[in-house]
């Protein structure tokens, strides 16, 4: 009889331990822990469901209590552990453990300093983000495929399937691209340095081109300047005449002017 009681007691203890593990370890039930509610405004649910996790920088801090449709979006009410302080500047994103995994809410803040969220605070929609839905992904993929020219794809297929060497041609194309990328990667520092140096050289060339104006252009600019010629400027005008002379015509005789400003000099 005592052995039967011992077996029954063992089964009861095993059942209690199993239930406790399921409630605390798996379902994260905290009967003695305090929490405070927050309301998060979302454009869509993003696959979020009640009782899913709420995290702060990836660490679990609570769970989703309920989801309510508002007509223009979804309000998610979450319960955050009372011992956790969430910065008021935090943004919220609906994330997934994997493409096929369950969703969860993740708080992300740039700093851990206050002010902090309190019970009943509302996080507006402009501070939330949801993942791209499969419908949106398929719509965008359809737009990308619409840009592909079927005739060009058909031509590529014909070029690669002219003979049994078609797969070999494709392999050579891929190998050539890999070799090109590897070569460019090996000379990346030299390429960057050459681009920087060429920028300096081209900038200097532009400056030199602007400064090295031909003499006749300089004389034309001087002819548009209205200034009184006095005896003090006579010597300067002689120098300007010589500047406008052809290199082989410097003499005391009157040269043939080669700029339009010559007639304006005394």
mmCIF file of C-alpha atoms in Angstrom:
data_model
loop_
_atom_site.group_PDB
_atom_site.id
_atom_site.type_symbol
_atom_site.label_atom_id
_atom_site.label_comp_id
_atom_site.label_asym_id
_atom_site.label_seq_id
_atom_site.Cartn_x
_atom_site.Cartn_y
_atom_site.Cartn_z
ATOM 1 C CA UNK A 1 0.000 0.000 0.000
ATOM 2 C CA UNK A 2 2.837 2.389 0.804
ATOM 3 C CA UNK A 3 4.406 1.742 -2.606
ATOM 4 C CA UNK A 4 1.138 2.654 -4.331
ATOM 5 C CA UNK A 5 0.970 5.922 -2.396
ATOM 6 C CA UNK A 6 4.581 6.686 -3.288
ATOM 7 C CA UNK A 7 3.915 6.029 -6.995
ATOM 8 C CA UNK A 8 0.812 8.223 -6.945
ATOM 9 C CA UNK A 9 2.648 11.019 -5.161
ATOM 10 C CA UNK A 10 5.481 10.826 -7.695
ATOM 11 C CA UNK A 11 3.018 11.136 -10.564
ATOM 12 C CA UNK A 12 1.354 14.152 -8.939
ATOM 13 C CA UNK A 13 4.721 15.858 -8.373
ATOM 14 C CA UNK A 14 5.773 15.132 -11.955
ATOM 15 C CA UNK A 15 2.503 16.595 -13.232
ATOM 16 C CA UNK A 16 2.930 19.721 -11.111
ATOM 17 C CA UNK A 17 6.508 20.240 -12.297
ATOM 18 C CA UNK A 18 5.447 19.760 -15.932
ATOM 19 C CA UNK A 19 2.562 22.225 -15.640
ATOM 20 C CA UNK A 20 4.767 24.762 -13.882
ATOM 21 C CA UNK A 21 7.404 24.470 -16.588
ATOM 22 C CA UNK A 22 4.809 24.953 -19.328
ATOM 23 C CA UNK A 23 3.280 27.987 -17.635
ATOM 24 C CA UNK A 24 6.494 29.711 -16.566
ATOM 25 C CA UNK A 25 9.070 28.499 -19.059
ATOM 26 C CA UNK A 26 7.019 28.230 -22.237
ATOM 27 C CA UNK A 27 3.993 30.499 -21.803
ATOM 28 C CA UNK A 28 5.930 33.035 -19.669
ATOM 29 C CA UNK A 29 3.162 33.315 -17.087
ATOM 30 C CA UNK A 30 4.278 35.488 -14.158
ATOM 31 C CA UNK A 31 1.483 35.432 -11.556
ATOM 32 C CA UNK A 32 3.480 37.440 -9.014
ATOM 33 C CA UNK A 33 5.133 39.880 -11.435
ATOM 34 C CA UNK A 34 3.726 43.357 -12.063
ATOM 35 C CA UNK A 35 3.381 44.913 -15.494
ATOM 36 C CA UNK A 36 2.102 48.071 -17.129
ATOM 37 C CA UNK A 37 0.187 48.438 -20.420
ATOM 38 C CA UNK A 38 1.283 50.370 -23.506
ATOM 39 C CA UNK A 39 -0.699 51.024 -26.681
ATOM 40 C CA UNK A 40 1.088 50.860 -30.027
ATOM 41 C CA UNK A 41 -0.562 52.227 -33.163
ATOM 42 C CA UNK A 42 0.246 50.176 -36.272
ATOM 43 C CA UNK A 43 -0.725 50.650 -39.909
ATOM 44 C CA UNK A 44 -1.259 46.863 -40.169
ATOM 45 C CA UNK A 45 -0.908 43.922 -37.834
ATOM 46 C CA UNK A 46 2.064 42.628 -39.825
ATOM 47 C CA UNK A 47 1.212 39.072 -38.761
ATOM 48 C CA UNK A 48 1.282 39.957 -35.065
ATOM 49 C CA UNK A 49 -0.946 37.894 -32.746
ATOM 50 C CA UNK A 50 -1.889 38.066 -29.049
ATOM 51 C CA UNK A 51 0.473 36.470 -26.499
ATOM 52 C CA UNK A 52 3.500 36.983 -28.733
ATOM 53 C CA UNK A 53 6.704 38.418 -27.300
ATOM 54 C CA UNK A 54 7.640 42.053 -26.781
ATOM 55 C CA UNK A 55 11.392 42.721 -26.692
ATOM 56 C CA UNK A 56 13.753 45.610 -26.012
ATOM 57 C CA UNK A 57 16.859 45.329 -28.202
ATOM 58 C CA UNK A 58 16.046 41.632 -28.628
ATOM 59 C CA UNK A 59 15.560 40.873 -24.898
ATOM 60 C CA UNK A 60 12.066 39.799 -23.867
ATOM 61 C CA UNK A 61 10.308 42.358 -21.645
ATOM 62 C CA UNK A 62 6.630 41.456 -22.030
ATOM 63 C CA UNK A 63 3.927 40.137 -24.316
ATOM 64 C CA UNK A 64 1.141 41.291 -26.614
ATOM 65 C CA UNK A 65 -2.179 41.422 -24.766
ATOM 66 C CA UNK A 66 -4.646 42.242 -27.552
ATOM 67 C CA UNK A 67 -5.059 43.638 -31.065
ATOM 68 C CA UNK A 68 -7.901 46.005 -31.970
ATOM 69 C CA UNK A 69 -8.924 47.179 -35.441
ATOM 70 C CA UNK A 70 -9.507 50.950 -35.521
ATOM 71 C CA UNK A 71 -10.702 51.498 -39.096
ATOM 72 C CA UNK A 72 -7.460 53.193 -40.139
ATOM 73 C CA UNK A 73 -5.045 50.722 -38.574
ATOM 74 C CA UNK A 74 -4.470 48.390 -35.654
ATOM 75 C CA UNK A 75 -3.883 49.181 -31.985
ATOM 76 C CA UNK A 76 -1.716 46.653 -30.163
ATOM 77 C CA UNK A 77 -1.928 46.660 -26.365
ATOM 78 C CA UNK A 78 1.192 45.173 -24.767
ATOM 79 C CA UNK A 79 2.088 44.405 -21.170
ATOM 80 C CA UNK A 80 5.653 45.316 -20.215
ATOM 81 C CA UNK A 81 7.351 43.955 -17.105
ATOM 82 C CA UNK A 82 7.193 46.447 -14.249
ATOM 83 C CA UNK A 83 10.931 46.317 -13.637
ATOM 84 C CA UNK A 84 11.780 47.366 -17.210
ATOM 85 C CA UNK A 85 12.033 51.020 -18.181
ATOM 86 C CA UNK A 86 11.544 51.722 -21.889
ATOM 87 C CA UNK A 87 12.880 55.082 -23.194
ATOM 88 C CA UNK A 88 10.141 57.352 -24.526
ATOM 89 C CA UNK A 89 12.212 57.940 -27.680
ATOM 90 C CA UNK A 90 12.081 54.251 -28.628
ATOM 91 C CA UNK A 91 10.689 53.136 -31.971
ATOM 92 C CA UNK A 92 8.770 49.892 -32.442
ATOM 93 C CA UNK A 93 9.083 47.388 -35.255
ATOM 94 C CA UNK A 94 7.134 44.226 -35.987
ATOM 95 C CA UNK A 95 9.822 41.619 -36.652
ATOM 96 C CA UNK A 96 9.909 37.898 -37.331
ATOM 97 C CA UNK A 97 12.078 35.126 -35.956
ATOM 98 C CA UNK A 98 12.337 33.796 -39.524
ATOM 99 C CA UNK A 99 10.439 34.145 -42.817
ATOM 100 C CA UNK A 100 8.128 31.377 -41.627
ATOM 101 C CA UNK A 101 8.407 32.086 -37.887
ATOM 102 C CA UNK A 102 6.158 33.942 -35.483
ATOM 103 C CA UNK A 103 6.203 37.716 -35.251
ATOM 104 C CA UNK A 104 7.095 39.829 -32.239
ATOM 105 C CA UNK A 105 7.322 43.506 -31.264
ATOM 106 C CA UNK A 106 10.786 44.933 -30.769
ATOM 107 C CA UNK A 107 11.527 48.268 -29.068
ATOM 108 C CA UNK A 108 14.712 50.012 -30.192
ATOM 109 C CA UNK A 109 16.101 53.188 -28.619
ATOM 110 C CA UNK A 110 19.205 55.210 -29.359
ATOM 111 C CA UNK A 111 19.996 55.630 -25.651
ATOM 112 C CA UNK A 112 18.905 54.256 -22.284
ATOM 113 C CA UNK A 113 18.349 57.672 -20.713
ATOM 114 C CA UNK A 114 14.966 59.140 -19.762
ATOM 115 C CA UNK A 115 12.245 60.116 -20.022
ATOM 116 C CA UNK A 116 10.659 56.667 -19.920
ATOM 117 C CA UNK A 117 7.279 55.293 -20.947
ATOM 118 C CA UNK A 118 4.658 54.879 -18.235
ATOM 119 C CA UNK A 119 1.396 52.951 -17.948
ATOM 120 C CA UNK A 120 -1.156 53.972 -20.572
ATOM 121 C CA UNK A 121 1.276 55.761 -22.912
ATOM 122 C CA UNK A 122 0.563 55.587 -26.644
ATOM 123 C CA UNK A 123 3.247 55.113 -29.297
ATOM 124 C CA UNK A 124 2.025 56.798 -32.477
ATOM 125 C CA UNK A 125 2.122 55.266 -35.930
ATOM 126 C CA UNK A 126 4.987 57.465 -37.168
ATOM 127 C CA UNK A 127 7.278 55.710 -34.669
ATOM 128 C CA UNK A 128 6.333 52.198 -35.740
ATOM 129 C CA UNK A 129 7.343 50.014 -38.651
ATOM 130 C CA UNK A 130 5.971 46.786 -40.096
ATOM 131 C CA UNK A 131 7.647 44.252 -42.400
ATOM 132 C CA UNK A 132 6.894 44.010 -46.097
ATOM 133 C CA UNK A 133 3.926 41.735 -46.591
ATOM 134 C CA UNK A 134 4.038 38.827 -49.079
ATOM 135 C CA UNK A 135 1.432 40.633 -51.200
ATOM 136 C CA UNK A 136 3.653 43.726 -51.449
ATOM 137 C CA UNK A 137 6.690 41.563 -52.207
ATOM 138 C CA UNK A 138 4.887 39.765 -55.023
ATOM 139 C CA UNK A 139 3.605 43.076 -56.389
ATOM 140 C CA UNK A 140 7.110 44.538 -56.501
ATOM 141 C CA UNK A 141 8.499 41.346 -58.030
ATOM 142 C CA UNK A 142 5.821 41.519 -60.713
ATOM 143 C CA UNK A 143 6.915 45.081 -61.511
ATOM 144 C CA UNK A 144 10.534 43.961 -61.831
ATOM 145 C CA UNK A 145 9.651 41.055 -64.099
ATOM 146 C CA UNK A 146 7.553 43.387 -66.264
ATOM 147 C CA UNK A 147 10.756 45.286 -67.131
ATOM 148 C CA UNK A 148 12.364 42.150 -68.590
ATOM 149 C CA UNK A 149 12.225 41.853 -72.368
ATOM 150 C CA UNK A 150 11.159 38.273 -73.231
ATOM 151 C CA UNK A 151 12.776 38.491 -76.667
ATOM 152 C CA UNK A 152 16.178 39.248 -75.121
ATOM 153 C CA UNK A 153 15.808 36.379 -72.678
ATOM 154 C CA UNK A 154 14.907 34.102 -75.581
ATOM 155 C CA UNK A 155 17.971 35.270 -77.491
ATOM 156 C CA UNK A 156 20.230 34.557 -74.524
ATOM 157 C CA UNK A 157 18.723 31.099 -74.227
ATOM 158 C CA UNK A 158 19.308 30.448 -77.918
ATOM 159 C CA UNK A 159 22.922 31.638 -77.711
ATOM 160 C CA UNK A 160 23.621 29.345 -74.778
ATOM 161 C CA UNK A 161 21.842 26.343 -76.272
ATOM 162 C CA UNK A 162 23.331 26.332 -79.776
ATOM 163 C CA UNK A 163 25.340 23.251 -78.920
ATOM 164 C CA UNK A 164 26.378 21.032 -76.072
ATOM 165 C CA UNK A 165 28.883 23.743 -75.141
ATOM 166 C CA UNK A 166 26.086 26.034 -73.934
ATOM 167 C CA UNK A 167 26.576 25.301 -70.223
ATOM 168 C CA UNK A 168 30.305 25.702 -70.721
ATOM 169 C CA UNK A 169 29.745 29.161 -72.208
ATOM 170 C CA UNK A 170 27.704 30.203 -69.200
ATOM 171 C CA UNK A 171 30.420 28.880 -66.892
ATOM 172 C CA UNK A 172 33.052 30.900 -68.767
ATOM 173 C CA UNK A 173 30.942 34.059 -68.477
ATOM 174 C CA UNK A 174 30.544 33.597 -64.728
ATOM 175 C CA UNK A 175 34.238 32.769 -64.280
ATOM 176 C CA UNK A 176 35.187 35.864 -66.269
ATOM 177 C CA UNK A 177 32.997 38.054 -64.085
ATOM 178 C CA UNK A 178 34.486 36.557 -60.926
ATOM 179 C CA UNK A 179 38.013 37.117 -62.257
ATOM 180 C CA UNK A 180 37.205 40.731 -63.145
ATOM 181 C CA UNK A 181 35.805 41.431 -59.681
ATOM 182 C CA UNK A 182 38.788 39.760 -58.021
ATOM 183 C CA UNK A 183 41.192 41.844 -60.125
ATOM 184 C CA UNK A 184 39.395 45.085 -59.305
ATOM 185 C CA UNK A 185 39.346 44.178 -55.614
ATOM 186 C CA UNK A 186 43.108 43.598 -55.590
ATOM 187 C CA UNK A 187 43.810 47.097 -56.960
ATOM 188 C CA UNK A 188 41.043 48.882 -55.056
ATOM 189 C CA UNK A 189 43.393 51.122 -52.980
ATOM 190 C CA UNK A 190 45.323 52.157 -56.100
ATOM 191 C CA UNK A 191 42.070 52.857 -57.970
ATOM 192 C CA UNK A 192 40.728 55.047 -55.169
ATOM 193 C CA UNK A 193 44.043 56.913 -54.955
ATOM 194 C CA UNK A 194 44.078 57.488 -58.724
ATOM 195 C CA UNK A 195 40.545 58.890 -58.631
ATOM 196 C CA UNK A 196 41.454 61.287 -55.814
ATOM 197 C CA UNK A 197 44.652 62.415 -57.590
ATOM 198 C CA UNK A 198 42.844 62.923 -60.900
ATOM 199 C CA UNK A 199 40.306 65.127 -59.153
ATOM 200 C CA UNK A 200 43.101 67.354 -57.857
ATOM 201 C CA UNK A 201 44.764 67.496 -61.291
ATOM 202 C CA UNK A 202 41.515 68.326 -63.085
ATOM 203 C CA UNK A 203 40.680 71.049 -60.566
ATOM 204 C CA UNK A 204 44.109 72.602 -61.110
ATOM 205 C CA UNK A 205 43.641 72.388 -64.881
ATOM 206 C CA UNK A 206 40.372 74.285 -64.636
ATOM 207 C CA UNK A 207 42.044 77.008 -62.570
ATOM 208 C CA UNK A 208 44.931 77.280 -65.055
ATOM 209 C CA UNK A 209 42.540 77.418 -67.990
ATOM 210 C CA UNK A 210 40.679 80.303 -66.384
ATOM 211 C CA UNK A 211 43.885 82.217 -65.601
ATOM 212 C CA UNK A 212 45.689 81.711 -68.925
ATOM 213 C CA UNK A 213 43.555 83.948 -71.116
ATOM 214 C CA UNK A 214 45.083 84.991 -74.450
ATOM 215 C CA UNK A 215 46.495 88.543 -74.744
ATOM 216 C CA UNK A 216 43.845 89.694 -77.210
ATOM 217 C CA UNK A 217 41.127 88.721 -74.703
ATOM 218 C CA UNK A 218 42.893 90.705 -71.980
ATOM 219 C CA UNK A 219 43.204 93.713 -74.312
ATOM 220 C CA UNK A 220 39.540 93.468 -75.254
ATOM 221 C CA UNK A 221 38.665 93.583 -71.577
ATOM 222 C CA UNK A 222 40.908 96.620 -71.066
ATOM 223 C CA UNK A 223 39.260 98.442 -73.973
ATOM 224 C CA UNK A 224 35.946 98.275 -72.137
ATOM 225 C CA UNK A 225 37.364 100.001 -69.090
ATOM 226 C CA UNK A 226 36.738 103.766 -69.228
ATOM 227 C CA UNK A 227 39.625 105.564 -67.528
ATOM 228 C CA UNK A 228 41.232 108.984 -68.128
ATOM 229 C CA UNK A 229 44.632 108.799 -69.781
ATOM 230 C CA UNK A 230 47.038 111.294 -68.266
ATOM 231 C CA UNK A 231 50.716 111.867 -68.524
ATOM 232 C CA UNK A 232 51.221 109.524 -65.613
ATOM 233 C CA UNK A 233 49.753 106.638 -67.613
ATOM 234 C CA UNK A 234 51.580 107.282 -70.855
ATOM 235 C CA UNK A 235 54.417 105.009 -69.862
ATOM 236 C CA UNK A 236 51.970 102.266 -68.972
ATOM 237 C CA UNK A 237 50.182 102.619 -72.306
ATOM 238 C CA UNK A 238 53.479 102.067 -74.116
ATOM 239 C CA UNK A 239 53.949 98.836 -72.216
ATOM 240 C CA UNK A 240 50.443 97.744 -73.097
ATOM 241 C CA UNK A 241 51.158 98.448 -76.775
ATOM 242 C CA UNK A 242 54.175 96.189 -76.627
ATOM 243 C CA UNK A 243 52.139 93.550 -74.820
ATOM 244 C CA UNK A 244 49.662 93.512 -77.695
ATOM 245 C CA UNK A 245 52.363 93.420 -80.387
ATOM 246 C CA UNK A 246 53.216 90.179 -82.114
ATOM 247 C CA UNK A 247 56.355 88.668 -80.560
ATOM 248 C CA UNK A 248 58.422 89.482 -83.661
ATOM 249 C CA UNK A 249 57.200 93.078 -84.017
ATOM 250 C CA UNK A 250 58.665 94.753 -80.918
ATOM 251 C CA UNK A 251 60.206 97.968 -82.256
ATOM 252 C CA UNK A 252 59.941 101.710 -81.842
ATOM 253 C CA UNK A 253 57.923 101.968 -84.997
ATOM 254 C CA UNK A 254 54.196 101.734 -84.933
ATOM 255 C CA UNK A 255 53.332 98.055 -85.080
ATOM 256 C CA UNK A 256 50.302 96.436 -86.495
ATOM 257 C CA UNK A 257 47.984 95.974 -83.516
ATOM 258 C CA UNK A 258 46.662 92.527 -82.821
ATOM 259 C CA UNK A 259 43.969 93.456 -80.345
ATOM 260 C CA UNK A 260 40.842 95.557 -80.546
ATOM 261 C CA UNK A 261 41.922 97.904 -77.760
ATOM 262 C CA UNK A 262 44.764 99.456 -79.764
ATOM 263 C CA UNK A 263 42.803 102.442 -81.186
ATOM 264 C CA UNK A 264 41.749 103.544 -77.683
ATOM 265 C CA UNK A 265 45.314 104.233 -76.518
ATOM 266 C CA UNK A 266 46.846 107.671 -76.918
#
